[in-house]
Each structure stands twice: as C-alpha cells, then as structure tokens.
C-alpha cells in the first residue's frame, strides 16, 4: 500500500508574516490527516523559518529546485548538500515553470532532460527524495502527444540514471495546461496517464513500479481533490495555488487521508 503524499509548492509567494499565519493554520489541523505524508516547498529564503516551525511536527519540507553541480560559481543556485544543512526531505525537480525558464535560453529538450537527470542524481546521492515533475504542454496535449511525451521523459531519466534510484523517488504528473489555469485534468485522464507511467516503470522493475508514488498536479483544489485521489494510481497531489490557504490545503490533505 502506497502512503499518499500531499506536497504544497508555494512557488514565489509568501512573506515571513504570511508564512507564519499559514503554518499556524495547517499545524492546528494536523491531527485531521494523521496517516499521510505532507511536505511544504517554500521559497529558499524562507527555508530556515519553515524548518524551525515544522521541526518536531509530522510535516516535512524541501526546496523548489536544486543545482546539478555540487558547488561553485553558479550564482543564485542551491546545492544538494545545502539541502542537507536544512534537513530537507524532498526537492522538486523539473517543474514546468523551471523547464520554461531553461527553454528561454534555447536548450533543446534532450539537454534539458539530461540536466534534470543530473539534478535527480545529485538529490538521491544526498539522501533527499526528488519529486520529478513531467507533463505535456497545451500544444502537445492538443496534438495527442501526451503518451509520447510522458514516455520520452521517463525513458530519458531511466537511460541516464538507471531504474534503481526510482525506488527513492516520487513522480508527479503535471500537465502544463492544468497548472494555475483552474482546468484540472479529469480523474479518468489522470488515472490513464499515471497507469501508463507505472506500466513503463514495471517494464524495467515491477517492485519499484508498485511502490513508487505518482502525484497529480495541476489546479487541485479542496473541491476536486477527492475524486482525483480516489483513482488507483494517483497517490496524492502536488499543490500550487491552493497550498497558500491553510483551510484549502488542509481540505486537500483530508481528501488524501480518506483514501487510506
Ligand atoms: P496549481 O500548481 O495547483 O496552482 O495549478 C500546481 C503546480 O505547479 O505544481
């Protein structure tokens, strides 16, 4: 049985005061979702604040990105060993908003996937669980290329790093057309893609496929989380906008709790 995970990606939102109020709201209701894993991803400058507030609670934390290099002249980047310094359990890798930023400097997709695979290796090496995000763009979706794109991303990751590290990894299916648009994928659509991902992994290693958690992300809210999480291959969610409201986020955590 896979334990559901609800991950809250704050993106570039928050302030010390807002974070404290948000954490107060979530921590006061933590008893209502005792059987699931929950992790929060603040902007890196608030990592220490979040760590201090969450240490000793059941909620974990991580960062929204990590460098593919161990250290050196990479202005603005954060290394995997720095994540260890703040006891981060998780790191988001390959979020579509990051992929878009790289696209602007004209990297082709295979180069991008290689960088993502290197970041992934870096996180695994430091014992930080990567949450690798993959998903098709609106244009790819309309051209019925979802399967090809998803399989392509997965195969690149497996080609670069082998199948083994997936045993310490979380995957997130995040269709780009659903992120921040209010247009969530239907539960049936999410299930179909998650099943495809699991089957692809099973073709390499059945045990890893059965145990790996695959989250759905893209306009998950308090009012649509339950049907999404009730799908057999959806093991929780990666939540953006709705993670900025304590009540909304807690409702989503409770929807995951109901699946246990
Ligand atoms: P959203 O973002 O929930 O605001 O759609 C999801 C994500 O980007 O992970």
PDB file of C-alpha atoms and ligand atoms in Angstrom:
ATOM      1  CA  UNK A   1       0.000   0.000   0.000  1.00  0.00           C
ATOM      2  CA  UNK A   2       1.450   3.363  -1.027  1.00  0.00           C
ATOM      3  CA  UNK A   3       1.182   6.142   1.544  1.00  0.00           C
ATOM      4  CA  UNK A   4      -0.378   9.251  -0.013  1.00  0.00           C
ATOM      5  CA  UNK A   5       1.762  12.383  -0.198  1.00  0.00           C
ATOM      6  CA  UNK A   6       0.413  15.921  -0.437  1.00  0.00           C
ATOM      7  CA  UNK A   7       3.074  18.452  -1.414  1.00  0.00           C
ATOM      8  CA  UNK A   8       2.488  22.211  -1.216  1.00  0.00           C
ATOM      9  CA  UNK A   9       4.571  24.233  -3.674  1.00  0.00           C
ATOM     10  CA  UNK A  10       4.431  27.875  -2.582  1.00  0.00           C
ATOM     11  CA  UNK A  11       6.330  28.997  -5.698  1.00  0.00           C
ATOM     12  CA  UNK A  12       7.424  32.667  -5.383  1.00  0.00           C
ATOM     13  CA  UNK A  13       4.790  33.589  -2.805  1.00  0.00           C
ATOM     14  CA  UNK A  14       4.808  34.420   0.876  1.00  0.00           C
ATOM     15  CA  UNK A  15       6.382  36.689   3.463  1.00  0.00           C
ATOM     16  CA  UNK A  16       7.574  35.938   6.986  1.00  0.00           C
ATOM     17  CA  UNK A  17       4.208  37.057   8.359  1.00  0.00           C
ATOM     18  CA  UNK A  18       2.134  35.215   5.762  1.00  0.00           C
ATOM     19  CA  UNK A  19       4.169  32.029   6.195  1.00  0.00           C
ATOM     20  CA  UNK A  20       3.692  32.079   9.954  1.00  0.00           C
ATOM     21  CA  UNK A  21      -0.068  32.502   9.626  1.00  0.00           C
ATOM     22  CA  UNK A  22      -0.245  29.748   7.001  1.00  0.00           C
ATOM     23  CA  UNK A  23       1.833  27.365   9.130  1.00  0.00           C
ATOM     24  CA  UNK A  24      -0.290  28.159  12.207  1.00  0.00           C
ATOM     25  CA  UNK A  25      -3.413  27.265  10.241  1.00  0.00           C
ATOM     26  CA  UNK A  26      -2.004  23.979   8.914  1.00  0.00           C
ATOM     27  CA  UNK A  27      -0.321  22.885  12.150  1.00  0.00           C
ATOM     28  CA  UNK A  28      -3.513  23.470  14.153  1.00  0.00           C
ATOM     29  CA  UNK A  29      -5.344  20.907  11.966  1.00  0.00           C
ATOM     30  CA  UNK A  30      -2.573  18.374  11.514  1.00  0.00           C
ATOM     31  CA  UNK A  31      -4.439  15.798  13.613  1.00  0.00           C
ATOM     32  CA  UNK A  32      -7.076  15.527  10.880  1.00  0.00           C
ATOM     33  CA  UNK A  33      -4.661  13.846   8.445  1.00  0.00           C
ATOM     34  CA  UNK A  34      -2.507  11.521  10.571  1.00  0.00           C
ATOM     35  CA  UNK A  35      -1.961   8.731   8.017  1.00  0.00           C
ATOM     36  CA  UNK A  36      -0.486  10.599   5.054  1.00  0.00           C
ATOM     37  CA  UNK A  37       2.793  12.360   4.275  1.00  0.00           C
ATOM     38  CA  UNK A  38       2.708  16.135   3.841  1.00  0.00           C
ATOM     39  CA  UNK A  39       5.575  18.342   2.651  1.00  0.00           C
ATOM     40  CA  UNK A  40       5.897  22.075   2.025  1.00  0.00           C
ATOM     41  CA  UNK A  41       8.126  23.838  -0.507  1.00  0.00           C
ATOM     42  CA  UNK A  42       8.721  27.479   0.429  1.00  0.00           C
ATOM     43  CA  UNK A  43      10.974  29.862  -1.492  1.00  0.00           C
ATOM     44  CA  UNK A  44      14.523  29.013  -0.377  1.00  0.00           C
ATOM     45  CA  UNK A  45      14.991  32.221   1.611  1.00  0.00           C
ATOM     46  CA  UNK A  46      12.248  31.028   3.990  1.00  0.00           C
ATOM     47  CA  UNK A  47      13.674  27.546   4.446  1.00  0.00           C
ATOM     48  CA  UNK A  48      15.061  28.271   7.888  1.00  0.00           C
ATOM     49  CA  UNK A  49      11.786  29.789   9.058  1.00  0.00           C
ATOM     50  CA  UNK A  50       9.831  26.788   7.798  1.00  0.00           C
ATOM     51  CA  UNK A  51      12.331  24.339   9.270  1.00  0.00           C
ATOM     52  CA  UNK A  52      12.088  25.983  12.700  1.00  0.00           C
ATOM     53  CA  UNK A  53       8.295  25.924  12.623  1.00  0.00           C
ATOM     54  CA  UNK A  54       7.948  22.340  11.326  1.00  0.00           C
ATOM     55  CA  UNK A  55      10.741  20.541  13.172  1.00  0.00           C
ATOM     56  CA  UNK A  56       9.135  18.119  15.604  1.00  0.00           C
ATOM     57  CA  UNK A  57       5.856  18.092  13.638  1.00  0.00           C
ATOM     58  CA  UNK A  58       4.811  15.411  11.149  1.00  0.00           C
ATOM     59  CA  UNK A  59       5.061  17.837   8.222  1.00  0.00           C
ATOM     60  CA  UNK A  60       8.224  17.729   6.118  1.00  0.00           C
ATOM     61  CA  UNK A  61       9.788  20.347   3.840  1.00  0.00           C
ATOM     62  CA  UNK A  62      12.005  20.829   0.830  1.00  0.00           C
ATOM     63  CA  UNK A  63      13.050  23.243  -1.918  1.00  0.00           C
ATOM     64  CA  UNK A  64      11.651  24.037  -5.338  1.00  0.00           C
ATOM     65  CA  UNK A  65      14.901  23.374  -7.185  1.00  0.00           C
ATOM     66  CA  UNK A  66      18.470  22.094  -6.790  1.00  0.00           C
ATOM     67  CA  UNK A  67      21.611  22.592  -8.850  1.00  0.00           C
ATOM     68  CA  UNK A  68      23.068  19.783 -10.927  1.00  0.00           C
ATOM     69  CA  UNK A  69      26.527  20.853  -9.660  1.00  0.00           C
ATOM     70  CA  UNK A  70      27.951  20.178  -6.183  1.00  0.00           C
ATOM     71  CA  UNK A  71      29.304  23.720  -5.642  1.00  0.00           C
ATOM     72  CA  UNK A  72      31.000  26.598  -7.385  1.00  0.00           C
ATOM     73  CA  UNK A  73      30.328  29.695  -9.449  1.00  0.00           C
ATOM     74  CA  UNK A  74      26.604  29.236 -10.080  1.00  0.00           C
ATOM     75  CA  UNK A  75      25.012  32.460  -8.891  1.00  0.00           C
ATOM     76  CA  UNK A  76      21.543  32.002  -7.465  1.00  0.00           C
ATOM     77  CA  UNK A  77      21.684  28.209  -7.368  1.00  0.00           C
ATOM     78  CA  UNK A  78      21.375  25.889  -4.354  1.00  0.00           C
ATOM     79  CA  UNK A  79      23.351  22.666  -3.936  1.00  0.00           C
ATOM     80  CA  UNK A  80      22.058  19.329  -2.684  1.00  0.00           C
ATOM     81  CA  UNK A  81      24.411  19.411   0.331  1.00  0.00           C
ATOM     82  CA  UNK A  82      22.851  22.754   1.343  1.00  0.00           C
ATOM     83  CA  UNK A  83      19.506  20.940   1.452  1.00  0.00           C
ATOM     84  CA  UNK A  84      21.072  18.541   3.971  1.00  0.00           C
ATOM     85  CA  UNK A  85      22.028  21.529   6.133  1.00  0.00           C
ATOM     86  CA  UNK A  86      18.343  22.400   6.478  1.00  0.00           C
ATOM     87  CA  UNK A  87      17.175  18.782   6.887  1.00  0.00           C
ATOM     88  CA  UNK A  88      15.163  18.887   3.679  1.00  0.00           C
ATOM     89  CA  UNK A  89      13.433  15.607   2.954  1.00  0.00           C
ATOM     90  CA  UNK A  90      12.365  16.448  -0.586  1.00  0.00           C
ATOM     91  CA  UNK A  91      13.238  18.586  -3.591  1.00  0.00           C
ATOM     92  CA  UNK A  92      11.129  19.421  -6.649  1.00  0.00           C
ATOM     93  CA  UNK A  93      12.936  18.721  -9.906  1.00  0.00           C
ATOM     94  CA  UNK A  94      11.873  19.675 -13.426  1.00  0.00           C
ATOM     95  CA  UNK A  95       8.815  21.725 -12.535  1.00  0.00           C
ATOM     96  CA  UNK A  96       7.373  23.060 -15.787  1.00  0.00           C
ATOM     97  CA  UNK A  97       7.924  26.648 -14.661  1.00  0.00           C
ATOM     98  CA  UNK A  98      11.637  25.845 -14.325  1.00  0.00           C
ATOM     99  CA  UNK A  99      11.663  23.968 -17.628  1.00  0.00           C
ATOM    100  CA  UNK A 100      10.164  27.056 -19.307  1.00  0.00           C
ATOM    101  CA  UNK A 101      12.900  29.253 -17.871  1.00  0.00           C
ATOM    102  CA  UNK A 102      15.541  26.990 -19.377  1.00  0.00           C
ATOM    103  CA  UNK A 103      13.674  26.878 -22.680  1.00  0.00           C
ATOM    104  CA  UNK A 104      14.082  30.624 -22.926  1.00  0.00           C
ATOM    105  CA  UNK A 105      17.804  30.134 -23.286  1.00  0.00           C
ATOM    106  CA  UNK A 106      17.229  27.723 -26.133  1.00  0.00           C
ATOM    107  CA  UNK A 107      18.204  24.404 -24.652  1.00  0.00           C
ATOM    108  CA  UNK A 108      16.730  21.562 -26.590  1.00  0.00           C
ATOM    109  CA  UNK A 109      14.601  19.020 -24.777  1.00  0.00           C
ATOM    110  CA  UNK A 110      17.163  16.252 -24.560  1.00  0.00           C
ATOM    111  CA  UNK A 111      19.695  18.621 -22.976  1.00  0.00           C
ATOM    112  CA  UNK A 112      17.031  19.762 -20.545  1.00  0.00           C
ATOM    113  CA  UNK A 113      16.146  16.210 -19.572  1.00  0.00           C
ATOM    114  CA  UNK A 114      19.825  15.420 -19.060  1.00  0.00           C
ATOM    115  CA  UNK A 115      20.187  18.362 -16.681  1.00  0.00           C
ATOM    116  CA  UNK A 116      17.091  17.198 -14.841  1.00  0.00           C
ATOM    117  CA  UNK A 117      18.533  13.686 -14.635  1.00  0.00           C
ATOM    118  CA  UNK A 118      21.761  15.148 -13.189  1.00  0.00           C
ATOM    119  CA  UNK A 119      19.870  17.146 -10.563  1.00  0.00           C
ATOM    120  CA  UNK A 120      17.996  13.984  -9.736  1.00  0.00           C
ATOM    121  CA  UNK A 121      21.230  12.032  -9.235  1.00  0.00           C
ATOM    122  CA  UNK A 122      22.555  14.836  -7.036  1.00  0.00           C
ATOM    123  CA  UNK A 123      19.474  14.721  -4.775  1.00  0.00           C
ATOM    124  CA  UNK A 124      19.473  10.928  -4.489  1.00  0.00           C
ATOM    125  CA  UNK A 125      23.184  10.969  -3.648  1.00  0.00           C
ATOM    126  CA  UNK A 126      22.495  13.330  -0.716  1.00  0.00           C
ATOM    127  CA  UNK A 127      19.519  11.309   0.541  1.00  0.00           C
ATOM    128  CA  UNK A 128      16.968  13.988  -0.427  1.00  0.00           C
ATOM    129  CA  UNK A 129      13.884  12.481  -2.103  1.00  0.00           C
ATOM    130  CA  UNK A 130      13.368  14.035  -5.537  1.00  0.00           C
ATOM    131  CA  UNK A 131       9.866  14.774  -6.781  1.00  0.00           C
ATOM    132  CA  UNK A 132      10.343  14.706 -10.546  1.00  0.00           C
ATOM    133  CA  UNK A 133       7.686  16.616 -12.479  1.00  0.00           C
ATOM    134  CA  UNK A 134       6.723  15.661 -16.014  1.00  0.00           C
ATOM    135  CA  UNK A 135       3.798  16.616 -18.198  1.00  0.00           C
ATOM    136  CA  UNK A 136       2.749  17.675 -21.663  1.00  0.00           C
ATOM    137  CA  UNK A 137       2.324  21.279 -22.827  1.00  0.00           C
ATOM    138  CA  UNK A 138      -1.023  22.574 -24.155  1.00  0.00           C
ATOM    139  CA  UNK A 139       0.227  22.209 -27.763  1.00  0.00           C
ATOM    140  CA  UNK A 140       1.411  18.647 -27.145  1.00  0.00           C
ATOM    141  CA  UNK A 141      -1.887  17.852 -25.463  1.00  0.00           C
ATOM    142  CA  UNK A 142      -3.896  19.143 -28.402  1.00  0.00           C
ATOM    143  CA  UNK A 143      -1.715  17.193 -30.811  1.00  0.00           C
ATOM    144  CA  UNK A 144      -2.495  13.986 -28.836  1.00  0.00           C
ATOM    145  CA  UNK A 145       1.165  13.575 -27.921  1.00  0.00           C
ATOM    146  CA  UNK A 146       0.719  13.004 -24.186  1.00  0.00           C
ATOM    147  CA  UNK A 147       1.795   9.367 -24.227  1.00  0.00           C
ATOM    148  CA  UNK A 148       4.854  10.046 -26.378  1.00  0.00           C
ATOM    149  CA  UNK A 149       5.959  12.986 -24.196  1.00  0.00           C
ATOM    150  CA  UNK A 150       5.476  11.194 -20.886  1.00  0.00           C
ATOM    151  CA  UNK A 151       7.251   8.049 -22.050  1.00  0.00           C
ATOM    152  CA  UNK A 152      10.036  10.192 -23.541  1.00  0.00           C
ATOM    153  CA  UNK A 153      10.681  11.976 -20.217  1.00  0.00           C
ATOM    154  CA  UNK A 154      10.602   8.740 -18.244  1.00  0.00           C
ATOM    155  CA  UNK A 155      12.874   6.901 -20.656  1.00  0.00           C
ATOM    156  CA  UNK A 156      15.434   9.721 -20.597  1.00  0.00           C
ATOM    157  CA  UNK A 157      15.559   9.669 -16.815  1.00  0.00           C
ATOM    158  CA  UNK A 158      15.934   5.892 -16.766  1.00  0.00           C
ATOM    159  CA  UNK A 159      18.515   5.981 -19.560  1.00  0.00           C
ATOM    160  CA  UNK A 160      20.690   8.499 -17.694  1.00  0.00           C
ATOM    161  CA  UNK A 161      20.398   7.143 -14.143  1.00  0.00           C
ATOM    162  CA  UNK A 162      19.135   3.564 -14.455  1.00  0.00           C
ATOM    163  CA  UNK A 163      15.997   2.213 -12.799  1.00  0.00           C
ATOM    164  CA  UNK A 164      17.361   1.790  -9.242  1.00  0.00           C
ATOM    165  CA  UNK A 165      17.137   5.428  -7.997  1.00  0.00           C
ATOM    166  CA  UNK A 166      13.421   5.419  -8.806  1.00  0.00           C
ATOM    167  CA  UNK A 167      12.986   3.357  -5.639  1.00  0.00           C
ATOM    168  CA  UNK A 168      13.839   6.571  -3.704  1.00  0.00           C
ATOM    169  CA  UNK A 169      11.868   8.919  -5.923  1.00  0.00           C
ATOM    170  CA  UNK A 170       8.404  10.436  -6.229  1.00  0.00           C
ATOM    171  CA  UNK A 171       6.981  11.249  -9.649  1.00  0.00           C
ATOM    172  CA  UNK A 172       4.459  13.977 -10.384  1.00  0.00           C
ATOM    173  CA  UNK A 173       2.311  14.098 -13.478  1.00  0.00           C
ATOM    174  CA  UNK A 174       1.724  17.784 -14.093  1.00  0.00           C
ATOM    175  CA  UNK A 175       0.011  18.572 -17.386  1.00  0.00           C
ATOM    176  CA  UNK A 176       1.205  22.097 -18.169  1.00  0.00           C
ATOM    177  CA  UNK A 177      -2.276  23.079 -19.443  1.00  0.00           C
ATOM    178  CA  UNK A 178      -3.692  22.350 -15.978  1.00  0.00           C
ATOM    179  CA  UNK A 179      -1.157  24.307 -13.908  1.00  0.00           C
ATOM    180  CA  UNK A 180      -2.583  27.503 -12.480  1.00  0.00           C
ATOM    181  CA  UNK A 181      -5.404  27.524 -15.030  1.00  0.00           C
ATOM    182  CA  UNK A 182      -8.257  26.184 -12.921  1.00  0.00           C
ATOM    183  CA  UNK A 183      -8.616  23.445 -15.564  1.00  0.00           C
ATOM    184  CA  UNK A 184      -7.681  20.305 -13.701  1.00  0.00           C
ATOM    185  CA  UNK A 185      -7.345  17.036 -15.590  1.00  0.00           C
ATOM    186  CA  UNK A 186     -10.323  14.769 -15.037  1.00  0.00           C
ATOM    187  CA  UNK A 187      -9.735  11.913 -12.598  1.00  0.00           C
ATOM    188  CA  UNK A 188     -10.056   9.464 -15.502  1.00  0.00           C
ATOM    189  CA  UNK A 189      -7.435  11.292 -17.572  1.00  0.00           C
ATOM    190  CA  UNK A 190      -5.036  11.471 -14.643  1.00  0.00           C
ATOM    191  CA  UNK A 191      -5.554   7.769 -13.941  1.00  0.00           C
ATOM    192  CA  UNK A 192      -4.833   6.834 -17.540  1.00  0.00           C
ATOM    193  CA  UNK A 193      -1.530   8.742 -17.589  1.00  0.00           C
ATOM    194  CA  UNK A 194      -0.469   7.553 -14.121  1.00  0.00           C
ATOM    195  CA  UNK A 195      -1.168   3.964 -15.147  1.00  0.00           C
ATOM    196  CA  UNK A 196       0.899   4.455 -18.297  1.00  0.00           C
ATOM    197  CA  UNK A 197       3.805   5.742 -16.162  1.00  0.00           C
ATOM    198  CA  UNK A 198       3.550   2.841 -13.742  1.00  0.00           C
ATOM    199  CA  UNK A 199       3.455   0.313 -16.561  1.00  0.00           C
ATOM    200  CA  UNK A 200       6.515   1.840 -18.189  1.00  0.00           C
ATOM    201  CA  UNK A 201       8.436   1.548 -14.919  1.00  0.00           C
ATOM    202  CA  UNK A 202       7.111  -2.001 -14.436  1.00  0.00           C
ATOM    203  CA  UNK A 203       8.644  -2.983 -17.763  1.00  0.00           C
ATOM    204  CA  UNK A 204      12.007  -2.348 -16.017  1.00  0.00           C
ATOM    205  CA  UNK A 205      11.192  -3.319 -12.424  1.00  0.00           C
ATOM    206  CA  UNK A 206       7.799  -4.480 -11.125  1.00  0.00           C
ATOM    207  CA  UNK A 207       8.612  -3.939  -7.461  1.00  0.00           C
ATOM    208  CA  UNK A 208       9.687  -0.327  -7.966  1.00  0.00           C
ATOM    209  CA  UNK A 209       6.593   0.292 -10.113  1.00  0.00           C
ATOM    210  CA  UNK A 210       4.278  -0.993  -7.406  1.00  0.00           C
ATOM    211  CA  UNK A 211       5.877   1.137  -4.711  1.00  0.00           C
ATOM    212  CA  UNK A 212       6.636   4.427  -6.420  1.00  0.00           C
ATOM    213  CA  UNK A 213       4.293   7.277  -5.570  1.00  0.00           C
ATOM    214  CA  UNK A 214       2.886   9.188  -8.525  1.00  0.00           C
ATOM    215  CA  UNK A 215       1.318  12.529  -7.621  1.00  0.00           C
ATOM    216  CA  UNK A 216      -1.072  14.520  -9.745  1.00  0.00           C
ATOM    217  CA  UNK A 217      -0.541  18.291 -10.015  1.00  0.00           C
ATOM    218  CA  UNK A 218      -2.471  20.995 -11.831  1.00  0.00           C
ATOM    219  CA  UNK A 219      -5.352  23.022 -10.342  1.00  0.00           C
ATOM    220  CA  UNK A 220      -6.020  20.635  -7.459  1.00  0.00           C
ATOM    221  CA  UNK A 221      -8.411  22.362  -5.042  1.00  0.00           C
ATOM    222  CA  UNK A 222     -10.390  21.416  -1.990  1.00  0.00           C
ATOM    223  CA  UNK A 223     -13.396  20.622  -4.135  1.00  0.00           C
ATOM    224  CA  UNK A 224     -11.779  18.334  -6.721  1.00  0.00           C
ATOM    225  CA  UNK A 225      -9.072  16.562  -4.710  1.00  0.00           C
ATOM    226  CA  UNK A 226     -11.211  13.683  -3.549  1.00  0.00           C
ATOM    227  CA  UNK A 227     -12.213  12.186  -6.922  1.00  0.00           C
ATOM    228  CA  UNK A 228      -8.638  12.648  -8.202  1.00  0.00           C
ATOM    229  CA  UNK A 229      -7.076  10.942  -5.172  1.00  0.00           C
ATOM    230  CA  UNK A 230      -9.588   8.091  -5.307  1.00  0.00           C
ATOM    231  CA  UNK A 231      -8.061   6.867  -8.581  1.00  0.00           C
ATOM    232  CA  UNK A 232      -5.996   3.708  -8.036  1.00  0.00           C
ATOM    233  CA  UNK A 233      -2.737   5.079  -9.470  1.00  0.00           C
ATOM    234  CA  UNK A 234      -2.996   8.612  -8.047  1.00  0.00           C
ATOM    235  CA  UNK A 235      -1.031   8.667  -4.789  1.00  0.00           C
ATOM    236  CA  UNK A 236      -1.609  12.267  -3.744  1.00  0.00           C
ATOM    237  CA  UNK A 237      -1.026  15.690  -5.197  1.00  0.00           C
ATOM    238  CA  UNK A 238       1.407  18.492  -5.898  1.00  0.00           C
ATOM    239  CA  UNK A 239      -0.499  21.617  -4.990  1.00  0.00           C
ATOM    240  CA  UNK A 240       0.346  25.156  -6.105  1.00  0.00           C
ATOM    241  CA  UNK A 241      -2.195  27.951  -5.617  1.00  0.00           C
ATOM    242  CA  UNK A 242      -4.355  26.054  -3.141  1.00  0.00           C
ATOM    243  CA  UNK A 243      -1.360  25.463  -0.836  1.00  0.00           C
ATOM    244  CA  UNK A 244      -1.338  29.190   0.023  1.00  0.00           C
ATOM    245  CA  UNK A 245      -4.568  28.925   2.000  1.00  0.00           C
ATOM    246  CA  UNK A 246      -4.437  26.849   5.188  1.00  0.00           C
ATOM    247  CA  UNK A 247      -8.083  25.769   5.018  1.00  0.00           C
ATOM    248  CA  UNK A 248      -7.939  24.866   1.348  1.00  0.00           C
ATOM    249  CA  UNK A 249      -4.687  22.950   1.787  1.00  0.00           C
ATOM    250  CA  UNK A 250      -5.972  21.118   4.855  1.00  0.00           C
ATOM    251  CA  UNK A 251      -9.142  20.118   2.943  1.00  0.00           C
ATOM    252  CA  UNK A 252      -6.884  18.611   0.260  1.00  0.00           C
ATOM    253  CA  UNK A 253      -4.845  16.757   2.905  1.00  0.00           C
ATOM    254  CA  UNK A 254      -8.083  15.419   4.399  1.00  0.00           C
ATOM    255  CA  UNK A 255      -9.174  14.201   0.942  1.00  0.00           C
ATOM    256  CA  UNK A 256      -5.929  12.196   0.767  1.00  0.00           C
ATOM    257  CA  UNK A 257      -6.466  10.914   4.295  1.00  0.00           C
ATOM    258  CA  UNK A 258      -9.819   9.473   3.230  1.00  0.00           C
ATOM    259  CA  UNK A 259      -8.051   7.155   0.788  1.00  0.00           C
ATOM    260  CA  UNK A 260      -6.028   5.418   3.482  1.00  0.00           C
TER     261      UNK A 260
HETATM  262  P1  LIG B   1      -1.521  24.818  -9.305  1.00  0.00           P
HETATM  263  O1  LIG B   1       0.029  24.495  -9.485  1.00  0.00           O
HETATM  264  O2  LIG B   1      -2.039  23.902  -8.217  1.00  0.00           O
HETATM  265  O3  LIG B   1      -1.576  26.250  -8.926  1.00  0.00           O
HETATM  266  O4  LIG B   1      -2.186  24.521 -10.623  1.00  0.00           O
HETATM  267  C1  LIG B   1       0.479  23.173  -9.449  1.00  0.00           C
HETATM  268  C2  LIG B   1       1.969  23.147  -9.637  1.00  0.00           C
HETATM  269  O5  LIG B   1       2.518  23.998 -10.329  1.00  0.00           O
HETATM  270  O6  LIG B   1       2.646  22.271  -9.045  1.00  0.00           O
END
